Amino acid sequence: LCRFPLISVRNVPLMSLIASNFDTIWAFTPDPSDLLIATYPKAGTTWTQEIVDLLLHNGDAEACKRAPTPVRSPFLEICSPKPIPSGKMIKTHLPIQLVPLGFWENKCKTIYVARNAKDNLVSYYHFDRMNQTQPEPGPWDGYIHKFMRGDVGWGSWYDHVKGYWVEREKKNILYLFYEDMKENPRREVERIMKYLDLSLSDEVISRIVELTSFKNMKENPMSNYSCIPSQVFDHNISAFMRKGEVGDWRNHFTSEQSKMFDEDYKEKMKDVNIPFRDLI
Ligand code: A3P
C-alpha cells in the first residue's frame, strides 16, 4: 500500500492509480437509467448517496444497511472497468470536462453537491491525513496553498464548482449546496425527490431525513466507511464522519490565512456568481 502520487490528466491532477486507468474510465458508457452523483471530494457525497438510495427505496431503513455505501453506489474512478450494474447511483469526483460523454449523451440525471471552499478545504485536509492512499497533506499552512493552487487530488476546487455551475441548465444538473442541506435537510431531500420524479409521503420523507442525520450515518457501519481496512482509512487519525458541520474552518484558519484566502478567492471566482455562504 502506498500514498499514490498525483499525475496530471488533461491538466487535472489525479491519483496515479486513476490517471493510469483514465482511458478506461473515459470509455465508460452508462445506462440512461444510471444516476450520477458528482462532487468535489468532501463536499457531502456520502450524505447525498444515502439520501438518494433511501429515496429510491421508499425510505426503507434496511436499504441503507444492506451493503457499504461504495457497494450500493459505485465510485466511477475506482470501479472502471468492472461492469457497474445499470440503474445505479454512480459517484464521481471528476471535474465536468472529464466525465465520460455517455452520461450526457444518455441524459443521465446528475446531482452535484458543492460545499463552501473553506469547510471543503478543512474536510479534505483531515481526509488526506487519514486516507493512506492520497498524498500526504503536509503542514496545515502549506495545505491551504496546495488547495488554492489545485495541487490536490481531482484538482482545483474553483474550476470544479464553476464547471458544473455553468453547465447546470444545459445538462439538467441538480446543483445543491451542503450548507442548504444542513440548514434544512427536509427541504433539500424534497428537492432531490422531485428531481428524481418521485413522490413519497411526508412520513417517509421524515424517516429519510432521520436516517441520514450525521449521527445516524456515523453510527451505521454501512455508511461510516468502517468497511475500508484501517491500512487505507485510518479512522484513528481522523474519522471519515468527522464533524459534519458548517463553519469548522473558523477553528482552523488564522485571521491572516482567512484574509489571504478571501483575496485569492475573490479573484478566482470573479467570473461567476455561485451563491456560496458561510465563507466570511
Ligand atoms: P467533515 O470532514 O467536515 O466532517 P464526502 O462524503 O464528500 O467525502 O464528504 C464528507 C464530509 O461530509 C465530512 O465532513 C462528513 O462528516 C460530512 N458528512 C457526511 N455525512 C453527513 C451528514 N449526514 N450530515 C452532515 N455532514 C455529513
mmCIF file of C-alpha atoms and ligand atoms in Angstrom:
data_model
loop_
_atom_site.group_PDB
_atom_site.id
_atom_site.type_symbol
_atom_site.label_atom_id
_atom_site.label_comp_id
_atom_site.label_asym_id
_atom_site.label_seq_id
_atom_site.Cartn_x
_atom_site.Cartn_y
_atom_site.Cartn_z
ATOM 1 C CA LEU A 1 0.000 0.000 0.000
ATOM 2 C CA CYS A 2 1.247 3.478 -0.790
ATOM 3 C CA ARG A 3 0.218 7.067 -0.988
ATOM 4 C CA PHE A 4 -0.314 7.392 -4.742
ATOM 5 C CA PRO A 5 1.336 10.430 -6.316
ATOM 6 C CA LEU A 6 -0.750 12.804 -8.405
ATOM 7 C CA ILE A 7 -0.441 12.613 -12.179
ATOM 8 C CA SER A 8 -1.929 15.214 -14.462
ATOM 9 C CA VAL A 9 -4.644 14.090 -16.880
ATOM 10 C CA ARG A 10 -5.661 16.910 -19.223
ATOM 11 C CA ASN A 11 -4.295 19.313 -16.640
ATOM 12 C CA VAL A 12 -6.182 17.777 -13.727
ATOM 13 C CA PRO A 13 -4.060 16.071 -11.041
ATOM 14 C CA LEU A 14 -5.438 12.612 -10.300
ATOM 15 C CA MET A 15 -4.102 9.835 -8.097
ATOM 16 C CA SER A 16 -1.777 7.703 -10.210
ATOM 17 C CA LEU A 17 -3.989 4.616 -9.995
ATOM 18 C CA ILE A 18 -6.821 6.642 -11.533
ATOM 19 C CA ALA A 19 -4.658 8.520 -14.027
ATOM 20 C CA SER A 20 -3.186 5.290 -15.386
ATOM 21 C CA ASN A 21 -6.713 3.913 -15.903
ATOM 22 C CA PHE A 22 -8.188 7.074 -17.335
ATOM 23 C CA ASP A 23 -8.746 5.805 -20.895
ATOM 24 C CA THR A 24 -10.959 3.043 -19.498
ATOM 25 C CA ILE A 25 -12.859 5.479 -17.302
ATOM 26 C CA TRP A 26 -13.363 7.844 -20.236
ATOM 27 C CA ALA A 27 -14.780 4.998 -22.340
ATOM 28 C CA PHE A 28 -17.374 4.055 -19.725
ATOM 29 C CA THR A 29 -20.927 4.138 -21.091
ATOM 30 C CA PRO A 30 -23.661 4.406 -18.508
ATOM 31 C CA ASP A 31 -27.208 3.208 -18.925
ATOM 32 C CA PRO A 32 -29.753 6.029 -19.348
ATOM 33 C CA SER A 33 -31.269 4.931 -16.022
ATOM 34 C CA ASP A 34 -27.974 5.492 -14.201
ATOM 35 C CA LEU A 35 -27.812 8.461 -11.922
ATOM 36 C CA LEU A 36 -24.611 10.423 -11.403
ATOM 37 C CA ILE A 37 -23.706 11.917 -8.027
ATOM 38 C CA ALA A 38 -20.856 14.315 -8.694
ATOM 39 C CA THR A 39 -18.903 16.287 -6.126
ATOM 40 C CA TYR A 40 -15.534 17.735 -5.344
ATOM 41 C CA PRO A 41 -14.122 15.405 -2.645
ATOM 42 C CA LYS A 42 -15.522 16.074 0.837
ATOM 43 C CA ALA A 43 -18.475 18.202 -0.260
ATOM 44 C CA GLY A 44 -21.150 15.811 1.038
ATOM 45 C CA THR A 45 -21.004 12.907 -1.409
ATOM 46 C CA THR A 46 -21.781 10.108 1.038
ATOM 47 C CA TRP A 47 -24.639 12.037 2.602
ATOM 48 C CA THR A 48 -26.206 12.552 -0.828
ATOM 49 C CA GLN A 49 -25.631 8.924 -1.821
ATOM 50 C CA GLU A 50 -27.516 7.788 1.295
ATOM 51 C CA ILE A 51 -30.394 10.208 0.701
ATOM 52 C CA VAL A 52 -30.758 9.086 -2.915
ATOM 53 C CA ASP A 53 -30.564 5.395 -2.034
ATOM 54 C CA LEU A 54 -33.300 5.791 0.568
ATOM 55 C CA LEU A 55 -35.444 7.827 -1.829
ATOM 56 C CA LEU A 56 -35.125 5.053 -4.403
ATOM 57 C CA HIS A 57 -36.136 2.517 -1.745
ATOM 58 C CA ASN A 58 -39.127 4.385 -0.371
ATOM 59 C CA GLY A 59 -37.319 5.158 2.889
ATOM 60 C CA ASP A 60 -36.865 1.511 3.828
ATOM 61 C CA ALA A 61 -34.438 1.603 6.783
ATOM 62 C CA GLU A 62 -32.961 -1.708 5.671
ATOM 63 C CA ALA A 63 -31.933 -0.165 2.348
ATOM 64 C CA CYS A 64 -29.063 1.788 3.855
ATOM 65 C CA LYS A 65 -27.918 -1.248 5.851
ATOM 66 C CA ARG A 66 -27.743 -3.831 3.101
ATOM 67 C CA ALA A 67 -24.165 -3.096 1.989
ATOM 68 C CA PRO A 68 -21.475 -0.419 2.403
ATOM 69 C CA THR A 69 -22.094 2.850 0.543
ATOM 70 C CA PRO A 70 -19.417 2.227 -2.120
ATOM 71 C CA VAL A 71 -21.044 -1.120 -2.958
ATOM 72 C CA ARG A 72 -24.526 0.348 -3.262
ATOM 73 C CA SER A 73 -23.226 3.381 -5.129
ATOM 74 C CA PRO A 74 -20.021 2.584 -7.021
ATOM 75 C CA PHE A 75 -17.194 5.046 -7.450
ATOM 76 C CA LEU A 76 -16.631 5.521 -11.180
ATOM 77 C CA GLU A 77 -12.911 6.279 -10.971
ATOM 78 C CA ILE A 78 -12.146 3.245 -8.834
ATOM 79 C CA CYS A 79 -14.600 0.706 -10.291
ATOM 80 C CA SER A 80 -13.999 1.069 -14.025
ATOM 81 C CA PRO A 81 -13.815 -1.171 -15.996
ATOM 82 C CA LYS A 82 -15.615 -3.616 -13.707
ATOM 83 C CA PRO A 83 -19.150 -3.568 -15.005
ATOM 84 C CA ILE A 84 -21.349 -1.268 -12.990
ATOM 85 C CA PRO A 85 -24.885 -2.663 -12.992
ATOM 86 C CA SER A 86 -27.318 -0.251 -14.599
ATOM 87 C CA GLY A 87 -29.915 1.739 -12.727
ATOM 88 C CA LYS A 88 -27.249 2.519 -10.191
ATOM 89 C CA MET A 89 -26.154 5.607 -8.424
ATOM 90 C CA ILE A 90 -22.656 6.243 -9.696
ATOM 91 C CA LYS A 91 -20.359 8.505 -7.713
ATOM 92 C CA THR A 92 -17.653 10.618 -9.299
ATOM 93 C CA HIS A 93 -15.288 13.370 -8.239
ATOM 94 C CA LEU A 94 -14.221 14.090 -11.808
ATOM 95 C CA PRO A 95 -14.478 17.699 -12.955
ATOM 96 C CA ILE A 96 -17.186 18.037 -15.569
ATOM 97 C CA GLN A 97 -14.866 18.038 -18.574
ATOM 98 C CA LEU A 98 -13.523 14.613 -17.553
ATOM 99 C CA VAL A 99 -16.936 12.974 -17.032
ATOM 100 C CA PRO A 100 -17.426 10.308 -19.730
ATOM 101 C CA LEU A 101 -19.554 11.789 -22.518
ATOM 102 C CA GLY A 102 -22.018 8.894 -22.346
ATOM 103 C CA PHE A 103 -23.543 10.443 -19.220
ATOM 104 C CA TRP A 104 -24.603 13.495 -21.235
ATOM 105 C CA GLU A 105 -25.452 11.601 -24.407
ATOM 106 C CA ASN A 106 -27.739 9.314 -22.408
ATOM 107 C CA LYS A 107 -29.176 12.251 -20.485
ATOM 108 C CA CYS A 108 -28.431 10.628 -17.139
ATOM 109 C CA LYS A 109 -29.737 12.541 -14.169
ATOM 110 C CA THR A 110 -26.898 14.271 -12.329
ATOM 111 C CA ILE A 111 -26.830 15.639 -8.819
ATOM 112 C CA TYR A 112 -23.936 17.926 -7.950
ATOM 113 C CA VAL A 113 -23.185 18.962 -4.369
ATOM 114 C CA ALA A 114 -20.958 21.924 -3.610
ATOM 115 C CA ARG A 115 -19.593 22.960 -0.228
ATOM 116 C CA ASN A 116 -18.087 26.303 0.731
ATOM 117 C CA ALA A 117 -14.387 26.404 -0.089
ATOM 118 C CA LYS A 118 -13.025 26.821 3.421
ATOM 119 C CA ASP A 119 -15.015 23.995 5.016
ATOM 120 C CA ASN A 120 -14.343 21.829 1.976
ATOM 121 C CA LEU A 121 -10.615 22.501 2.374
ATOM 122 C CA VAL A 122 -10.649 21.668 6.094
ATOM 123 C CA SER A 123 -12.521 18.437 5.485
ATOM 124 C CA TYR A 124 -10.119 17.485 2.676
ATOM 125 C CA TYR A 125 -7.117 18.234 4.868
ATOM 126 C CA HIS A 126 -8.298 15.796 7.544
ATOM 127 C CA PHE A 127 -9.239 13.251 4.894
ATOM 128 C CA ASP A 128 -5.770 13.433 3.327
ATOM 129 C CA ARG A 129 -4.347 12.771 6.769
ATOM 130 C CA MET A 130 -6.444 9.653 7.342
ATOM 131 C CA ASN A 131 -6.587 8.270 3.780
ATOM 132 C CA GLN A 132 -3.307 6.427 3.393
ATOM 133 C CA THR A 133 -3.620 6.265 -0.417
ATOM 134 C CA GLN A 134 -3.796 10.014 -1.039
ATOM 135 C CA PRO A 135 -0.696 12.227 -0.997
ATOM 136 C CA GLU A 136 0.385 13.454 2.447
ATOM 137 C CA PRO A 137 -1.283 16.765 3.195
ATOM 138 C CA GLY A 138 1.811 18.164 4.928
ATOM 139 C CA PRO A 139 1.506 21.047 7.373
ATOM 140 C CA TRP A 140 -1.753 22.990 7.547
ATOM 141 C CA ASP A 141 -0.418 26.295 6.247
ATOM 142 C CA GLY A 142 1.150 24.643 3.218
ATOM 143 C CA TYR A 143 -2.026 22.679 2.564
ATOM 144 C CA ILE A 144 -4.039 25.876 2.227
ATOM 145 C CA HIS A 145 -1.719 26.898 -0.591
ATOM 146 C CA LYS A 146 -1.875 23.485 -2.227
ATOM 147 C CA PHE A 147 -5.666 23.717 -2.235
ATOM 148 C CA MET A 148 -5.555 27.229 -3.657
ATOM 149 C CA ARG A 149 -3.231 26.047 -6.441
ATOM 150 C CA GLY A 150 -5.394 22.989 -7.111
ATOM 151 C CA ASP A 151 -2.451 20.768 -6.270
ATOM 152 C CA VAL A 152 -4.630 18.088 -4.627
ATOM 153 C CA GLY A 153 -6.483 15.030 -5.887
ATOM 154 C CA TRP A 154 -9.114 15.950 -8.531
ATOM 155 C CA GLY A 155 -7.567 19.381 -8.911
ATOM 156 C CA SER A 156 -8.895 22.843 -8.395
ATOM 157 C CA TRP A 157 -11.996 23.272 -6.225
ATOM 158 C CA TYR A 158 -12.631 26.583 -8.015
ATOM 159 C CA ASP A 159 -12.673 25.046 -11.502
ATOM 160 C CA HIS A 160 -14.746 22.116 -10.252
ATOM 161 C CA VAL A 161 -17.630 24.076 -8.740
ATOM 162 C CA LYS A 162 -17.632 26.502 -11.680
ATOM 163 C CA GLY A 163 -17.543 23.783 -14.322
ATOM 164 C CA TYR A 164 -20.763 22.160 -13.129
ATOM 165 C CA TRP A 165 -22.362 25.506 -12.343
ATOM 166 C CA VAL A 166 -22.087 26.895 -15.868
ATOM 167 C CA GLU A 167 -23.394 23.672 -17.402
ATOM 168 C CA ARG A 168 -26.182 23.028 -14.902
ATOM 169 C CA GLU A 169 -29.071 24.228 -17.034
ATOM 170 C CA LYS A 170 -27.940 22.817 -20.334
ATOM 171 C CA LYS A 171 -27.241 19.417 -18.786
ATOM 172 C CA ASN A 172 -30.197 19.405 -16.357
ATOM 173 C CA ILE A 173 -27.922 19.073 -13.330
ATOM 174 C CA LEU A 174 -29.447 19.463 -9.873
ATOM 175 C CA TYR A 175 -26.910 21.738 -8.151
ATOM 176 C CA LEU A 176 -27.091 21.503 -4.354
ATOM 177 C CA PHE A 177 -25.184 23.120 -1.509
ATOM 178 C CA TYR A 178 -24.005 21.347 1.639
ATOM 179 C CA GLU A 179 -24.926 24.428 3.674
ATOM 180 C CA ASP A 180 -28.527 24.256 2.415
ATOM 181 C CA MET A 181 -28.693 20.587 3.345
ATOM 182 C CA LYS A 182 -27.514 21.410 6.868
ATOM 183 C CA GLU A 183 -29.893 24.341 7.158
ATOM 184 C CA ASN A 184 -32.986 22.451 6.087
ATOM 185 C CA PRO A 185 -32.369 18.814 5.223
ATOM 186 C CA ARG A 186 -36.043 18.125 4.629
ATOM 187 C CA ARG A 187 -36.314 20.854 2.008
ATOM 188 C CA GLU A 188 -33.264 19.509 0.161
ATOM 189 C CA VAL A 189 -34.445 15.874 0.394
ATOM 190 C CA GLU A 190 -37.705 17.029 -1.193
ATOM 191 C CA ARG A 191 -35.809 18.817 -3.957
ATOM 192 C CA ILE A 192 -33.901 15.643 -4.741
ATOM 193 C CA MET A 193 -37.144 13.643 -4.631
ATOM 194 C CA LYS A 194 -38.786 15.943 -7.184
ATOM 195 C CA TYR A 195 -35.733 15.890 -9.421
ATOM 196 C CA LEU A 196 -35.939 12.081 -9.411
ATOM 197 C CA ASP A 197 -39.651 12.266 -10.309
ATOM 198 C CA LEU A 198 -40.597 10.537 -7.072
ATOM 199 C CA SER A 199 -43.439 11.352 -4.748
ATOM 200 C CA LEU A 200 -43.114 9.939 -1.262
ATOM 201 C CA SER A 201 -45.285 10.523 1.789
ATOM 202 C CA ASP A 202 -44.404 13.087 4.450
ATOM 203 C CA GLU A 203 -43.795 10.245 6.853
ATOM 204 C CA VAL A 204 -41.320 8.559 4.519
ATOM 205 C CA ILE A 205 -39.530 11.851 3.914
ATOM 206 C CA SER A 206 -39.211 12.396 7.670
ATOM 207 C CA ARG A 207 -37.750 8.944 8.044
ATOM 208 C CA ILE A 208 -35.201 9.591 5.309
ATOM 209 C CA VAL A 209 -34.141 12.847 6.985
ATOM 210 C CA GLU A 210 -33.720 10.996 10.265
ATOM 211 C CA LEU A 211 -31.823 8.040 8.796
ATOM 212 C CA THR A 212 -29.414 10.391 7.012
ATOM 213 C CA SER A 213 -28.648 12.594 10.003
ATOM 214 C CA PHE A 214 -24.929 12.901 10.720
ATOM 215 C CA LYS A 215 -25.358 10.928 13.933
ATOM 216 C CA ASN A 216 -27.186 8.031 12.324
ATOM 217 C CA MET A 217 -24.815 7.839 9.390
ATOM 218 C CA LYS A 218 -21.822 7.922 11.724
ATOM 219 C CA GLU A 219 -23.283 5.035 13.705
ATOM 220 C CA ASN A 220 -24.287 2.975 10.665
ATOM 221 C CA PRO A 221 -21.363 0.669 9.805
ATOM 222 C CA MET A 222 -22.664 0.568 6.219
ATOM 223 C CA SER A 223 -22.328 4.324 5.734
ATOM 224 C CA ASN A 224 -19.457 5.345 8.015
ATOM 225 C CA TYR A 225 -16.703 3.788 5.887
ATOM 226 C CA SER A 226 -15.594 1.428 8.645
ATOM 227 C CA CYS A 227 -15.779 -1.179 5.835
ATOM 228 C CA ILE A 228 -12.485 0.108 4.434
ATOM 229 C CA PRO A 229 -9.418 -1.533 6.042
ATOM 230 C CA SER A 230 -7.613 0.657 8.553
ATOM 231 C CA GLN A 231 -4.432 0.459 6.430
ATOM 232 C CA VAL A 232 -6.372 2.532 3.896
ATOM 233 C CA PHE A 233 -8.660 4.716 6.020
ATOM 234 C CA ASP A 234 -7.122 5.261 9.434
ATOM 235 C CA HIS A 235 -10.085 6.462 11.464
ATOM 236 C CA ASN A 236 -7.790 6.840 14.487
ATOM 237 C CA ILE A 237 -6.146 9.769 12.715
ATOM 238 C CA SER A 238 -9.468 11.336 11.727
ATOM 239 C CA ALA A 239 -12.897 9.726 11.377
ATOM 240 C CA PHE A 240 -14.497 9.681 7.935
ATOM 241 C CA MET A 241 -17.639 11.019 9.616
ATOM 242 C CA ARG A 242 -15.575 13.710 11.256
ATOM 243 C CA LYS A 243 -17.766 16.652 12.356
ATOM 244 C CA GLY A 244 -20.384 17.279 9.706
ATOM 245 C CA GLU A 245 -20.706 20.974 10.464
ATOM 246 C CA VAL A 246 -20.771 24.296 8.687
ATOM 247 C CA GLY A 247 -18.099 26.800 9.710
ATOM 248 C CA ASP A 248 -15.496 24.451 11.185
ATOM 249 C CA TRP A 249 -12.973 26.413 9.109
ATOM 250 C CA ARG A 250 -13.060 29.045 11.856
ATOM 251 C CA ASN A 251 -11.323 26.540 14.131
ATOM 252 C CA HIS A 252 -8.523 26.122 11.581
ATOM 253 C CA PHE A 253 -7.810 29.370 9.697
ATOM 254 C CA THR A 254 -5.993 32.202 11.419
ATOM 255 C CA SER A 255 -7.395 35.628 10.558
ATOM 256 C CA GLU A 256 -4.387 36.224 8.292
ATOM 257 C CA GLN A 257 -4.863 32.937 6.471
ATOM 258 C CA SER A 258 -8.533 33.738 6.071
ATOM 259 C CA LYS A 259 -7.831 37.184 4.654
ATOM 260 C CA MET A 260 -5.261 35.858 2.218
ATOM 261 C CA PHE A 261 -7.646 33.087 1.153
ATOM 262 C CA ASP A 262 -10.532 35.544 0.662
ATOM 263 C CA GLU A 263 -8.478 37.806 -1.605
ATOM 264 C CA ASP A 264 -7.405 34.928 -3.796
ATOM 265 C CA TYR A 265 -10.978 33.551 -3.776
ATOM 266 C CA LYS A 266 -12.430 36.828 -4.981
ATOM 267 C CA GLU A 267 -10.069 36.847 -7.930
ATOM 268 C CA LYS A 268 -10.616 33.198 -8.855
ATOM 269 C CA MET A 269 -14.417 33.399 -8.542
ATOM 270 C CA LYS A 270 -14.980 36.807 -10.118
ATOM 271 C CA ASP A 271 -16.369 35.369 -13.349
ATOM 272 C CA VAL A 272 -19.277 33.531 -11.687
ATOM 273 C CA ASN A 273 -21.889 34.266 -9.076
ATOM 274 C CA ILE A 274 -22.371 30.997 -7.226
ATOM 275 C CA PRO A 275 -24.288 31.636 -4.002
ATOM 276 C CA PHE A 276 -21.857 30.130 -1.506
ATOM 277 C CA ARG A 277 -22.499 31.014 2.120
ATOM 278 C CA ASP A 278 -20.667 30.880 5.455
ATOM 279 C CA LEU A 279 -17.344 31.850 3.963
ATOM 280 C CA ILE A 280 -16.695 35.068 5.868
HETATM 281 P P1 A3P B 1 -16.314 16.894 7.759
HETATM 282 O O1 A3P B 1 -14.932 16.397 7.482
HETATM 283 O O2 A3P B 1 -16.390 18.388 7.741
HETATM 284 O O3 A3P B 1 -16.915 16.323 8.986
HETATM 285 P P2 A3P B 1 -17.741 13.199 1.341
HETATM 286 O O4 A3P B 1 -18.832 12.213 1.613
HETATM 287 O O5 A3P B 1 -17.953 14.007 0.116
HETATM 288 O O6 A3P B 1 -16.404 12.574 1.434
HETATM 289 O O7 A3P B 1 -17.829 14.312 2.479
HETATM 290 C C1 A3P B 1 -17.500 14.010 3.810
HETATM 291 C C2 A3P B 1 -17.912 15.190 4.664
HETATM 292 O O8 A3P B 1 -19.352 15.191 4.778
HETATM 293 C C3 A3P B 1 -17.383 15.080 6.078
HETATM 294 O O9 A3P B 1 -17.260 16.432 6.537
HETATM 295 C C4 A3P B 1 -18.510 14.329 6.748
HETATM 296 O O10 A3P B 1 -18.514 14.411 8.151
HETATM 297 C C5 A3P B 1 -19.702 15.050 6.148
HETATM 298 N N1 A3P B 1 -20.955 14.290 6.269
HETATM 299 C C6 A3P B 1 -21.169 13.001 5.960
HETATM 300 N N2 A3P B 1 -22.442 12.656 6.251
HETATM 301 C C7 A3P B 1 -23.041 13.760 6.739
HETATM 302 C C8 A3P B 1 -24.358 14.030 7.228
HETATM 303 N N3 A3P B 1 -25.295 13.105 7.260
HETATM 304 N N4 A3P B 1 -24.607 15.297 7.669
HETATM 305 C C9 A3P B 1 -23.664 16.241 7.628
HETATM 306 N N5 A3P B 1 -22.400 16.040 7.189
HETATM 307 C C10 A3P B 1 -22.095 14.808 6.746
#
